[in-house]
């Protein structure tokens, strides 16, 4: 009894409030999205909104149970839970029925759910446990390998279920790792890699001159050179040398252009030779000046070159046609309004037609008339955009921002690293879902089907996010208990 | 415990999160508030605007006999992107079309060069103007062909096979018209000629629209906001014509086997009682799917049945010109009722007389006997009454006055304030014209243009203008623009002619004597005093045209008529009986002279003119 009372005081009610607000807004949006002209009640259990009501009630029940469990149990059983989740994922691959090519749903009686949703929580717990263990150091290679395994195992199993979207969520743990000491360069390099990838793919279709190499590669190589020169100019004493490099590169560009008038020259080759030459150039400077700051930059340049060339190969040969088209549509290389671009186009129409005030609750024509596919799950944000306009959408985003900021605050006030790491895991996962889902709906992220936390219809995802969040709240409440 | 340097990274993460959310809010602002195309996109997705076609106005004659009404017709429309798993063979069989035709039509619809407004999202017309019998089979199995729709339309139906030229026809609107008038959409009908064209705006009504909600699969989900945005169609206004259906039918009967035309006008109102052009055609052949085929056949016909001879053919009026000549010459002071000129019969010079009668002749007997030398002399003394003057100026001034007075009878110009779409101008030669023909202002005199005095030569009139000139005489000096729409506003368009009232009685008397002792004795009606004038017009293309103009009864004239029978010979022989029978029909509503009627009906003057 005394424990219940203490939970009541120790619980972070602000987070609970944000949770309730988001879940309710989601529920109303689902009602709006699945509303048909002859449907009346939000509590009609044959309808999506009625079913979601049951999911909400059960989720609250689960949340209550999670709060009653002793906080130490989460840490003690972290690996057990992780192991169970892995087994469940393996089981799923063999047992699950094929639904549109994906084998990710387990059916237990009338209820079906996705173990992948639980795997996020389990992995978060396992990571927290491992990283809070005595003697653990992120910089230690020996520790990095098990860390990688913990993340990679569920990641690859979910890939095997053909749920690439859900698997990508595990990339989110990079944000947690950054907080826990991973070199920030990794995030920068990751961003740079995405940037290079987009440049190479986006401009690969544009030839500079016919049969003279692609604009994408030339641009990518130029960017690498600029990074070299910029680094040397701003972070070392070799300003003069960096200017020489830039002038030299421009010189090579002009000379190769002139040569091309008489003699066939491939610009791709020219740029690679230029990059290699620049690497030799910096090596010479390094040796002559006994200045040991360039080896990393040279390594970076060579890897970037390799990445740029493999990016195109990856895109062309490894990605499947439907994935290629998604990326092409996103990069405005193709307009395929009846095919891959249809969903996003209709979703933009839905949101864009909402205007400032929206069309009013249950008045959205795009969503009522089913122009937006999956409008109560992955594309649920369309309903908000169409019926409640700019102010409604902004309000929803504002609540997500409040929640994420609150979670960061909770994370930082933890006294033990288990809770802190877990808190960052939760924050990272929610942030990743939010970024990808809203970005997709707004047409600035590729179409990756992952739900909007607390909003999208579906028991699995609502339960998954609720469990994720309320374990954190339980751990946070324990912080005060221990203080007493 | 916690590494303090790493705590800064919370701030970095908070900034990353905030930046992403701010970018998304900016993106929302951009697509929801700045760009408007998404709103339009949503509307064109969701709202299916179904056009509601109003019934076209009905057309009645002056006695409220229904002439033109509507019958249901059907279009087959398609929405290209909704067509799924089409069983082309079954579809073609149900519509009774060939597979080749189907493929050709689909290709035409998709071809943006032919079909400018093509979109796979909007209804396109596949076949139009189908009758109930054409769609009976497919109507029950329409559900098998998603993407195809039946649209309800109406077509014209005619109570009589007559008055084709007056009524005109409707057809699909042309691309040029769509571009110039935003009311029309592809596949709409519009009046192409005749009354249907002149009164298009009244007859067509105003289209309505029904706003329906359409879901992503193209299914209609009901009315938007319970029809709040709907606009009900406004039915077209009915039209009461001035035509007398019975008179019209009789006139067409009388022109059988002849090439020519009849125009009958009520002088006191300017209302056209009958307007016939032969060869003609049944108006119902220009309706529906057969329209273009039949239309092309009519276009290719060497007898030009599409031409409305009553308003578009131009003839020299010949002797039918003489009553007006008599009026103008009196007004200009060239002659008076007592003026006598001598006539030497066929031996007269420079114009010979076609009749033998006593000499000298008075104006009265000149009209009665249609004496050519008299009118030549009258014309000469009128235009040369002041001599010639320096550079022929006095003569030319008089000629201008003569031409101007002629035009005041409604000759030589189109009736621009009327409602007849197809009209020719006719021609009263101008001074400028003769100056040019005779190469100098001094190059011509009365003798040069003498054929004008007897209505030959360059002067041209249409049968409508001729009938109207009779109305002027019947009215003692004015006419109301001849028109087809029976309404008050049309009766107010009064035009005075430039001849005083006092000069009319003698012309009346002369025209009256034409029936008593003159050229039309044979066409008298017992107990009815009529006025008329025969005309036999020489023309270069064959036998003389037979013309008769006149009005009846002499007191309070009820009807003025012009009859032209091409290449038939003497006016008294062919045109006068037609005039007489029409008058009898209109005044007595019954024809007693059945023998004359039958004889006139079977008279064939042009064996090529067959009944269609
Ligand atoms: Zn004579």
JSON list of C-alpha atoms in Angstrom, two decimals, chain B residues 27-202:
[
{"chain": "B", "resi": 27, "resn": "UNK", "atom": "CA", "xyz": [7.02, 22.56, -44.27]},
{"chain": "B", "resi": 28, "resn": "UNK", "atom": "CA", "xyz": [3.45, 22.49, -42.96]},
{"chain": "B", "resi": 29, "resn": "UNK", "atom": "CA", "xyz": [3.29, 26.26, -43.30]},
{"chain": "B", "resi": 30, "resn": "UNK", "atom": "CA", "xyz": [4.53, 26.00, -46.87]},
{"chain": "B", "resi": 31, "resn": "UNK", "atom": "CA", "xyz": [2.05, 23.39, -48.10]},
{"chain": "B", "resi": 32, "resn": "UNK", "atom": "CA", "xyz": [-0.95, 24.43, -46.01]},
{"chain": "B", "resi": 33, "resn": "UNK", "atom": "CA", "xyz": [-0.77, 28.19, -46.22]},
{"chain": "B", "resi": 34, "resn": "UNK", "atom": "CA", "xyz": [1.54, 29.29, -49.02]},
{"chain": "B", "resi": 35, "resn": "UNK", "atom": "CA", "xyz": [0.66, 26.83, -51.78]},
{"chain": "B", "resi": 36, "resn": "UNK", "atom": "CA", "xyz": [-2.91, 26.70, -53.04]},
{"chain": "B", "resi": 37, "resn": "UNK", "atom": "CA", "xyz": [-2.65, 23.81, -55.48]},
{"chain": "B", "resi": 38, "resn": "UNK", "atom": "CA", "xyz": [-3.30, 21.22, -52.80]},
{"chain": "B", "resi": 39, "resn": "UNK", "atom": "CA", "xyz": [-6.70, 22.70, -52.09]},
{"chain": "B", "resi": 40, "resn": "UNK", "atom": "CA", "xyz": [-7.57, 22.44, -55.77]},
{"chain": "B", "resi": 41, "resn": "UNK", "atom": "CA", "xyz": [-6.19, 18.92, -55.83]},
{"chain": "B", "resi": 42, "resn": "UNK", "atom": "CA", "xyz": [-8.47, 17.88, -52.99]},
{"chain": "B", "resi": 43, "resn": "UNK", "atom": "CA", "xyz": [-11.51, 19.48, -54.63]},
{"chain": "B", "resi": 44, "resn": "UNK", "atom": "CA", "xyz": [-10.94, 17.86, -57.99]},
{"chain": "B", "resi": 45, "resn": "UNK", "atom": "CA", "xyz": [-10.44, 14.54, -56.22]},
{"chain": "B", "resi": 46, "resn": "UNK", "atom": "CA", "xyz": [-13.51, 14.64, -54.07]},
{"chain": "B", "resi": 47, "resn": "UNK", "atom": "CA", "xyz": [-16.10, 16.65, -55.94]},
{"chain": "B", "resi": 48, "resn": "UNK", "atom": "CA", "xyz": [-17.66, 15.12, -58.98]},
{"chain": "B", "resi": 49, "resn": "UNK", "atom": "CA", "xyz": [-19.55, 17.91, -60.66]},
{"chain": "B", "resi": 50, "resn": "UNK", "atom": "CA", "xyz": [-22.36, 16.35, -62.58]},
{"chain": "B", "resi": 51, "resn": "UNK", "atom": "CA", "xyz": [-23.93, 18.64, -65.11]},
{"chain": "B", "resi": 52, "resn": "UNK", "atom": "CA", "xyz": [-27.71, 18.86, -65.04]},
{"chain": "B", "resi": 53, "resn": "UNK", "atom": "CA", "xyz": [-28.96, 19.62, -68.51]},
{"chain": "B", "resi": 54, "resn": "UNK", "atom": "CA", "xyz": [-32.09, 21.77, -68.75]},
{"chain": "B", "resi": 55, "resn": "UNK", "atom": "CA", "xyz": [-34.80, 20.80, -71.21]},
{"chain": "B", "resi": 56, "resn": "UNK", "atom": "CA", "xyz": [-34.59, 22.97, -74.31]},
{"chain": "B", "resi": 57, "resn": "UNK", "atom": "CA", "xyz": [-37.49, 25.33, -74.88]},
{"chain": "B", "resi": 58, "resn": "UNK", "atom": "CA", "xyz": [-40.38, 24.09, -77.03]},
{"chain": "B", "resi": 59, "resn": "UNK", "atom": "CA", "xyz": [-41.38, 25.83, -80.23]},
{"chain": "B", "resi": 60, "resn": "UNK", "atom": "CA", "xyz": [-45.00, 26.63, -81.13]},
{"chain": "B", "resi": 61, "resn": "UNK", "atom": "CA", "xyz": [-46.64, 28.32, -84.09]},
{"chain": "B", "resi": 62, "resn": "UNK", "atom": "CA", "xyz": [-48.85, 31.43, -83.87]},
{"chain": "B", "resi": 63, "resn": "UNK", "atom": "CA", "xyz": [-51.92, 29.34, -83.04]},
{"chain": "B", "resi": 64, "resn": "UNK", "atom": "CA", "xyz": [-50.06, 27.45, -80.29]},
{"chain": "B", "resi": 65, "resn": "UNK", "atom": "CA", "xyz": [-49.61, 24.34, -82.35]},
{"chain": "B", "resi": 66, "resn": "UNK", "atom": "CA", "xyz": [-46.57, 22.46, -81.07]},
{"chain": "B", "resi": 67, "resn": "UNK", "atom": "CA", "xyz": [-43.86, 22.31, -83.73]},
{"chain": "B", "resi": 68, "resn": "UNK", "atom": "CA", "xyz": [-40.68, 21.22, -81.94]},
{"chain": "B", "resi": 69, "resn": "UNK", "atom": "CA", "xyz": [-40.30, 19.29, -78.69]},
{"chain": "B", "resi": 70, "resn": "UNK", "atom": "CA", "xyz": [-37.75, 17.10, -76.95]},
{"chain": "B", "resi": 71, "resn": "UNK", "atom": "CA", "xyz": [-37.23, 13.39, -76.85]},
{"chain": "B", "resi": 72, "resn": "UNK", "atom": "CA", "xyz": [-34.82, 11.58, -74.53]},
{"chain": "B", "resi": 73, "resn": "UNK", "atom": "CA", "xyz": [-31.37, 10.75, -75.88]},
{"chain": "B", "resi": 74, "resn": "UNK", "atom": "CA", "xyz": [-28.38, 9.12, -74.30]},
{"chain": "B", "resi": 75, "resn": "UNK", "atom": "CA", "xyz": [-24.65, 9.59, -74.33]},
{"chain": "B", "resi": 76, "resn": "UNK", "atom": "CA", "xyz": [-22.15, 6.93, -73.40]},
{"chain": "B", "resi": 77, "resn": "UNK", "atom": "CA", "xyz": [-19.34, 8.55, -71.43]},
{"chain": "B", "resi": 78, "resn": "UNK", "atom": "CA", "xyz": [-16.23, 7.01, -69.99]},
{"chain": "B", "resi": 79, "resn": "UNK", "atom": "CA", "xyz": [-13.63, 7.85, -67.38]},
{"chain": "B", "resi": 80, "resn": "UNK", "atom": "CA", "xyz": [-10.46, 6.34, -68.75]},
{"chain": "B", "resi": 81, "resn": "UNK", "atom": "CA", "xyz": [-8.68, 5.50, -65.53]},
{"chain": "B", "resi": 82, "resn": "UNK", "atom": "CA", "xyz": [-11.72, 3.79, -64.05]},
{"chain": "B", "resi": 83, "resn": "UNK", "atom": "CA", "xyz": [-12.02, 1.25, -66.84]},
{"chain": "B", "resi": 84, "resn": "UNK", "atom": "CA", "xyz": [-11.09, -2.17, -65.53]},
{"chain": "B", "resi": 85, "resn": "UNK", "atom": "CA", "xyz": [-11.05, -5.61, -67.08]},
{"chain": "B", "resi": 86, "resn": "UNK", "atom": "CA", "xyz": [-13.22, -4.55, -69.97]},
{"chain": "B", "resi": 87, "resn": "UNK", "atom": "CA", "xyz": [-14.76, -7.33, -72.02]},
{"chain": "B", "resi": 88, "resn": "UNK", "atom": "CA", "xyz": [-14.45, -5.37, -75.25]},
{"chain": "B", "resi": 89, "resn": "UNK", "atom": "CA", "xyz": [-16.27, -7.90, -77.39]},
{"chain": "B", "resi": 90, "resn": "UNK", "atom": "CA", "xyz": [-19.31, -8.08, -75.13]},
{"chain": "B", "resi": 91, "resn": "UNK", "atom": "CA", "xyz": [-19.33, -4.31, -74.78]},
{"chain": "B", "resi": 92, "resn": "UNK", "atom": "CA", "xyz": [-19.22, -3.74, -78.53]},
{"chain": "B", "resi": 93, "resn": "UNK", "atom": "CA", "xyz": [-21.92, -6.32, -79.06]},
{"chain": "B", "resi": 94, "resn": "UNK", "atom": "CA", "xyz": [-24.19, -4.70, -76.49]},
{"chain": "B", "resi": 95, "resn": "UNK", "atom": "CA", "xyz": [-23.76, -1.32, -78.17]},
{"chain": "B", "resi": 96, "resn": "UNK", "atom": "CA", "xyz": [-23.93, -2.83, -81.66]},
{"chain": "B", "resi": 97, "resn": "UNK", "atom": "CA", "xyz": [-20.63, -1.34, -82.75]},
{"chain": "B", "resi": 98, "resn": "UNK", "atom": "CA", "xyz": [-17.58, -2.96, -84.29]},
{"chain": "B", "resi": 99, "resn": "UNK", "atom": "CA", "xyz": [-14.39, -3.58, -82.40]},
{"chain": "B", "resi": 100, "resn": "UNK", "atom": "CA", "xyz": [-12.54, -1.41, -84.91]},
{"chain": "B", "resi": 101, "resn": "UNK", "atom": "CA", "xyz": [-14.88, 1.47, -84.17]},
{"chain": "B", "resi": 102, "resn": "UNK", "atom": "CA", "xyz": [-14.31, 0.97, -80.45]},
{"chain": "B", "resi": 103, "resn": "UNK", "atom": "CA", "xyz": [-10.54, 1.05, -80.86]},
{"chain": "B", "resi": 104, "resn": "UNK", "atom": "CA", "xyz": [-10.76, 4.07, -83.13]},
{"chain": "B", "resi": 105, "resn": "UNK", "atom": "CA", "xyz": [-12.93, 6.00, -80.68]},
{"chain": "B", "resi": 106, "resn": "UNK", "atom": "CA", "xyz": [-10.64, 5.23, -77.72]},
{"chain": "B", "resi": 107, "resn": "UNK", "atom": "CA", "xyz": [-7.66, 6.41, -79.74]},
{"chain": "B", "resi": 108, "resn": "UNK", "atom": "CA", "xyz": [-9.52, 9.60, -80.71]},
{"chain": "B", "resi": 109, "resn": "UNK", "atom": "CA", "xyz": [-10.45, 10.31, -77.12]},
{"chain": "B", "resi": 110, "resn": "UNK", "atom": "CA", "xyz": [-6.86, 9.88, -75.98]},
{"chain": "B", "resi": 111, "resn": "UNK", "atom": "CA", "xyz": [-5.49, 12.03, -78.78]},
{"chain": "B", "resi": 112, "resn": "UNK", "atom": "CA", "xyz": [-5.02, 15.46, -77.29]},
{"chain": "B", "resi": 113, "resn": "UNK", "atom": "CA", "xyz": [-4.73, 16.97, -80.76]},
{"chain": "B", "resi": 114, "resn": "UNK", "atom": "CA", "xyz": [-8.33, 16.06, -81.46]},
{"chain": "B", "resi": 115, "resn": "UNK", "atom": "CA", "xyz": [-9.60, 16.07, -77.91]},
{"chain": "B", "resi": 116, "resn": "UNK", "atom": "CA", "xyz": [-8.06, 19.13, -76.33]},
{"chain": "B", "resi": 117, "resn": "UNK", "atom": "CA", "xyz": [-9.42, 18.80, -72.82]},
{"chain": "B", "resi": 118, "resn": "UNK", "atom": "CA", "xyz": [-8.60, 15.11, -72.41]},
{"chain": "B", "resi": 119, "resn": "UNK", "atom": "CA", "xyz": [-8.00, 13.87, -68.90]},
{"chain": "B", "resi": 120, "resn": "UNK", "atom": "CA", "xyz": [-8.15, 10.33, -67.65]},
{"chain": "B", "resi": 121, "resn": "UNK", "atom": "CA", "xyz": [-9.92, 11.58, -64.55]},
{"chain": "B", "resi": 122, "resn": "UNK", "atom": "CA", "xyz": [-12.91, 13.30, -66.13]},
{"chain": "B", "resi": 123, "resn": "UNK", "atom": "CA", "xyz": [-15.82, 11.91, -68.16]},
{"chain": "B", "resi": 124, "resn": "UNK", "atom": "CA", "xyz": [-15.16, 11.80, -71.88]},
{"chain": "B", "resi": 125, "resn": "UNK", "atom": "CA", "xyz": [-17.87, 11.25, -74.45]},
{"chain": "B", "resi": 126, "resn": "UNK", "atom": "CA", "xyz": [-17.61, 7.89, -76.13]},
{"chain": "B", "resi": 127, "resn": "UNK", "atom": "CA", "xyz": [-20.84, 7.94, -78.16]},
{"chain": "B", "resi": 128, "resn": "UNK", "atom": "CA", "xyz": [-23.45, 10.64, -78.26]},
{"chain": "B", "resi": 129, "resn": "UNK", "atom": "CA", "xyz": [-27.09, 11.14, -79.19]},
{"chain": "B", "resi": 130, "resn": "UNK", "atom": "CA", "xyz": [-28.14, 7.54, -78.89]},
{"chain": "B", "resi": 131, "resn": "UNK", "atom": "CA", "xyz": [-31.80, 6.67, -78.92]},
{"chain": "B", "resi": 132, "resn": "UNK", "atom": "CA", "xyz": [-33.51, 4.52, -76.32]},
{"chain": "B", "resi": 133, "resn": "UNK", "atom": "CA", "xyz": [-33.38, 1.60, -78.76]},
{"chain": "B", "resi": 134, "resn": "UNK", "atom": "CA", "xyz": [-29.59, 1.96, -79.08]},
{"chain": "B", "resi": 135, "resn": "UNK", "atom": "CA", "xyz": [-28.93, 1.63, -75.39]},
{"chain": "B", "resi": 136, "resn": "UNK", "atom": "CA", "xyz": [-31.69, -0.78, -74.43]},
{"chain": "B", "resi": 137, "resn": "UNK", "atom": "CA", "xyz": [-29.33, -3.77, -74.43]},
{"chain": "B", "resi": 138, "resn": "UNK", "atom": "CA", "xyz": [-26.43, -2.22, -72.62]},
{"chain": "B", "resi": 139, "resn": "UNK", "atom": "CA", "xyz": [-28.52, -0.46, -70.01]},
{"chain": "B", "resi": 140, "resn": "UNK", "atom": "CA", "xyz": [-29.12, -3.63, -68.01]},
{"chain": "B", "resi": 141, "resn": "UNK", "atom": "CA", "xyz": [-25.52, -4.77, -68.11]},
{"chain": "B", "resi": 142, "resn": "UNK", "atom": "CA", "xyz": [-23.85, -1.41, -67.46]},
{"chain": "B", "resi": 143, "resn": "UNK", "atom": "CA", "xyz": [-22.53, -2.64, -64.11]},
{"chain": "B", "resi": 144, "resn": "UNK", "atom": "CA", "xyz": [-20.24, -5.02, -66.02]},
{"chain": "B", "resi": 145, "resn": "UNK", "atom": "CA", "xyz": [-18.37, -2.12, -67.55]},
{"chain": "B", "resi": 146, "resn": "UNK", "atom": "CA", "xyz": [-16.88, 0.01, -64.79]},
{"chain": "B", "resi": 147, "resn": "UNK", "atom": "CA", "xyz": [-15.74, 3.39, -66.06]},
{"chain": "B", "resi": 148, "resn": "UNK", "atom": "CA", "xyz": [-18.60, 3.67, -68.57]},
{"chain": "B", "resi": 149, "resn": "UNK", "atom": "CA", "xyz": [-21.65, 5.78, -67.81]},
{"chain": "B", "resi": 150, "resn": "UNK", "atom": "CA", "xyz": [-24.92, 6.61, -69.49]},
{"chain": "B", "resi": 151, "resn": "UNK", "atom": "CA", "xyz": [-25.74, 10.31, -69.58]},
{"chain": "B", "resi": 152, "resn": "UNK", "atom": "CA", "xyz": [-29.28, 11.47, -70.12]},
{"chain": "B", "resi": 153, "resn": "UNK", "atom": "CA", "xyz": [-29.76, 14.14, -72.72]},
{"chain": "B", "resi": 154, "resn": "UNK", "atom": "CA", "xyz": [-32.52, 15.30, -75.00]},
{"chain": "B", "resi": 155, "resn": "UNK", "atom": "CA", "xyz": [-32.81, 15.58, -78.73]},
{"chain": "B", "resi": 156, "resn": "UNK", "atom": "CA", "xyz": [-35.21, 17.52, -80.92]},
{"chain": "B", "resi": 157, "resn": "UNK", "atom": "CA", "xyz": [-38.35, 15.92, -82.27]},
{"chain": "B", "resi": 158, "resn": "UNK", "atom": "CA", "xyz": [-40.55, 17.56, -84.91]},
{"chain": "B", "resi": 159, "resn": "UNK", "atom": "CA", "xyz": [-44.33, 17.45, -85.04]},
{"chain": "B", "resi": 160, "resn": "UNK", "atom": "CA", "xyz": [-44.34, 18.22, -88.78]},
{"chain": "B", "resi": 161, "resn": "UNK", "atom": "CA", "xyz": [-41.82, 17.39, -91.47]},
{"chain": "B", "resi": 162, "resn": "UNK", "atom": "CA", "xyz": [-41.97, 21.04, -92.49]},
{"chain": "B", "resi": 163, "resn": "UNK", "atom": "CA", "xyz": [-40.31, 24.41, -92.01]},
{"chain": "B", "resi": 164, "resn": "UNK", "atom": "CA", "xyz": [-36.82, 22.94, -91.85]},
{"chain": "B", "resi": 165, "resn": "UNK", "atom": "CA", "xyz": [-35.21, 26.20, -92.92]},
{"chain": "B", "resi": 166, "resn": "UNK", "atom": "CA", "xyz": [-37.10, 28.31, -90.42]},
{"chain": "B", "resi": 167, "resn": "UNK", "atom": "CA", "xyz": [-36.59, 26.03, -87.44]},
{"chain": "B", "resi": 168, "resn": "UNK", "atom": "CA", "xyz": [-32.98, 25.18, -88.11]},
{"chain": "B", "resi": 169, "resn": "UNK", "atom": "CA", "xyz": [-31.26, 22.50, -86.10]},
{"chain": "B", "resi": 170, "resn": "UNK", "atom": "CA", "xyz": [-29.05, 21.87, -83.12]},
{"chain": "B", "resi": 171, "resn": "UNK", "atom": "CA", "xyz": [-25.75, 20.06, -83.08]},
{"chain": "B", "resi": 172, "resn": "UNK", "atom": "CA", "xyz": [-22.70, 19.51, -80.96]},
{"chain": "B", "resi": 173, "resn": "UNK", "atom": "CA", "xyz": [-20.93, 22.72, -80.15]},
{"chain": "B", "resi": 174, "resn": "UNK", "atom": "CA", "xyz": [-17.78, 23.44, -82.14]},
{"chain": "B", "resi": 175, "resn": "UNK", "atom": "CA", "xyz": [-14.32, 23.83, -80.62]},
{"chain": "B", "resi": 176, "resn": "UNK", "atom": "CA", "xyz": [-14.22, 27.48, -81.67]},
{"chain": "B", "resi": 177, "resn": "UNK", "atom": "CA", "xyz": [-17.46, 28.16, -79.80]},
{"chain": "B", "resi": 178, "resn": "UNK", "atom": "CA", "xyz": [-16.20, 26.37, -76.67]},
{"chain": "B", "resi": 179, "resn": "UNK", "atom": "CA", "xyz": [-13.18, 28.63, -76.68]},
{"chain": "B", "resi": 180, "resn": "UNK", "atom": "CA", "xyz": [-15.16, 31.83, -77.20]},
{"chain": "B", "resi": 181, "resn": "UNK", "atom": "CA", "xyz": [-18.01, 31.11, -74.78]},
{"chain": "B", "resi": 182, "resn": "UNK", "atom": "CA", "xyz": [-17.22, 29.53, -71.45]},
{"chain": "B", "resi": 183, "resn": "UNK", "atom": "CA", "xyz": [-20.83, 28.37, -71.00]},
{"chain": "B", "resi": 184, "resn": "UNK", "atom": "CA", "xyz": [-20.26, 25.54, -73.45]},
{"chain": "B", "resi": 185, "resn": "UNK", "atom": "CA", "xyz": [-18.42, 22.36, -72.66]},
{"chain": "B", "resi": 186, "resn": "UNK", "atom": "CA", "xyz": [-17.44, 19.65, -75.07]},
{"chain": "B", "resi": 187, "resn": "UNK", "atom": "CA", "xyz": [-20.45, 17.59, -76.12]},
{"chain": "B", "resi": 188, "resn": "UNK", "atom": "CA", "xyz": [-23.00, 20.32, -75.40]},
{"chain": "B", "resi": 189, "resn": "UNK", "atom": "CA", "xyz": [-25.63, 21.05, -78.02]},
{"chain": "B", "resi": 190, "resn": "UNK", "atom": "CA", "xyz": [-26.17, 24.43, -79.54]},
{"chain": "B", "resi": 191, "resn": "UNK", "atom": "CA", "xyz": [-28.38, 25.91, -82.22]},
{"chain": "B", "resi": 192, "resn": "UNK", "atom": "CA", "xyz": [-26.59, 25.59, -85.55]},
{"chain": "B", "resi": 193, "resn": "UNK", "atom": "CA", "xyz": [-28.94, 27.49, -87.82]},
{"chain": "B", "resi": 194, "resn": "UNK", "atom": "CA", "xyz": [-32.43, 28.96, -88.15]},
{"chain": "B", "resi": 195, "resn": "UNK", "atom": "CA", "xyz": [-34.46, 29.88, -85.13]},
{"chain": "B", "resi": 196, "resn": "UNK", "atom": "CA", "xyz": [-32.47, 27.43, -83.00]},
{"chain": "B", "resi": 197, "resn": "UNK", "atom": "CA", "xyz": [-29.41, 29.58, -83.57]},
{"chain": "B", "resi": 198, "resn": "UNK", "atom": "CA", "xyz": [-31.01, 33.01, -83.28]},
{"chain": "B", "resi": 199, "resn": "UNK", "atom": "CA", "xyz": [-32.77, 32.18, -80.02]},
{"chain": "B", "resi": 200, "resn": "UNK", "atom": "CA", "xyz": [-30.10, 29.81, -78.67]},
{"chain": "B", "resi": 201, "resn": "UNK", "atom": "CA", "xyz": [-29.76, 31.68, -75.38]},
{"chain": "B", "resi": 202, "resn": "UNK", "atom": "CA", "xyz": [-33.50, 31.65, -74.68]}
]
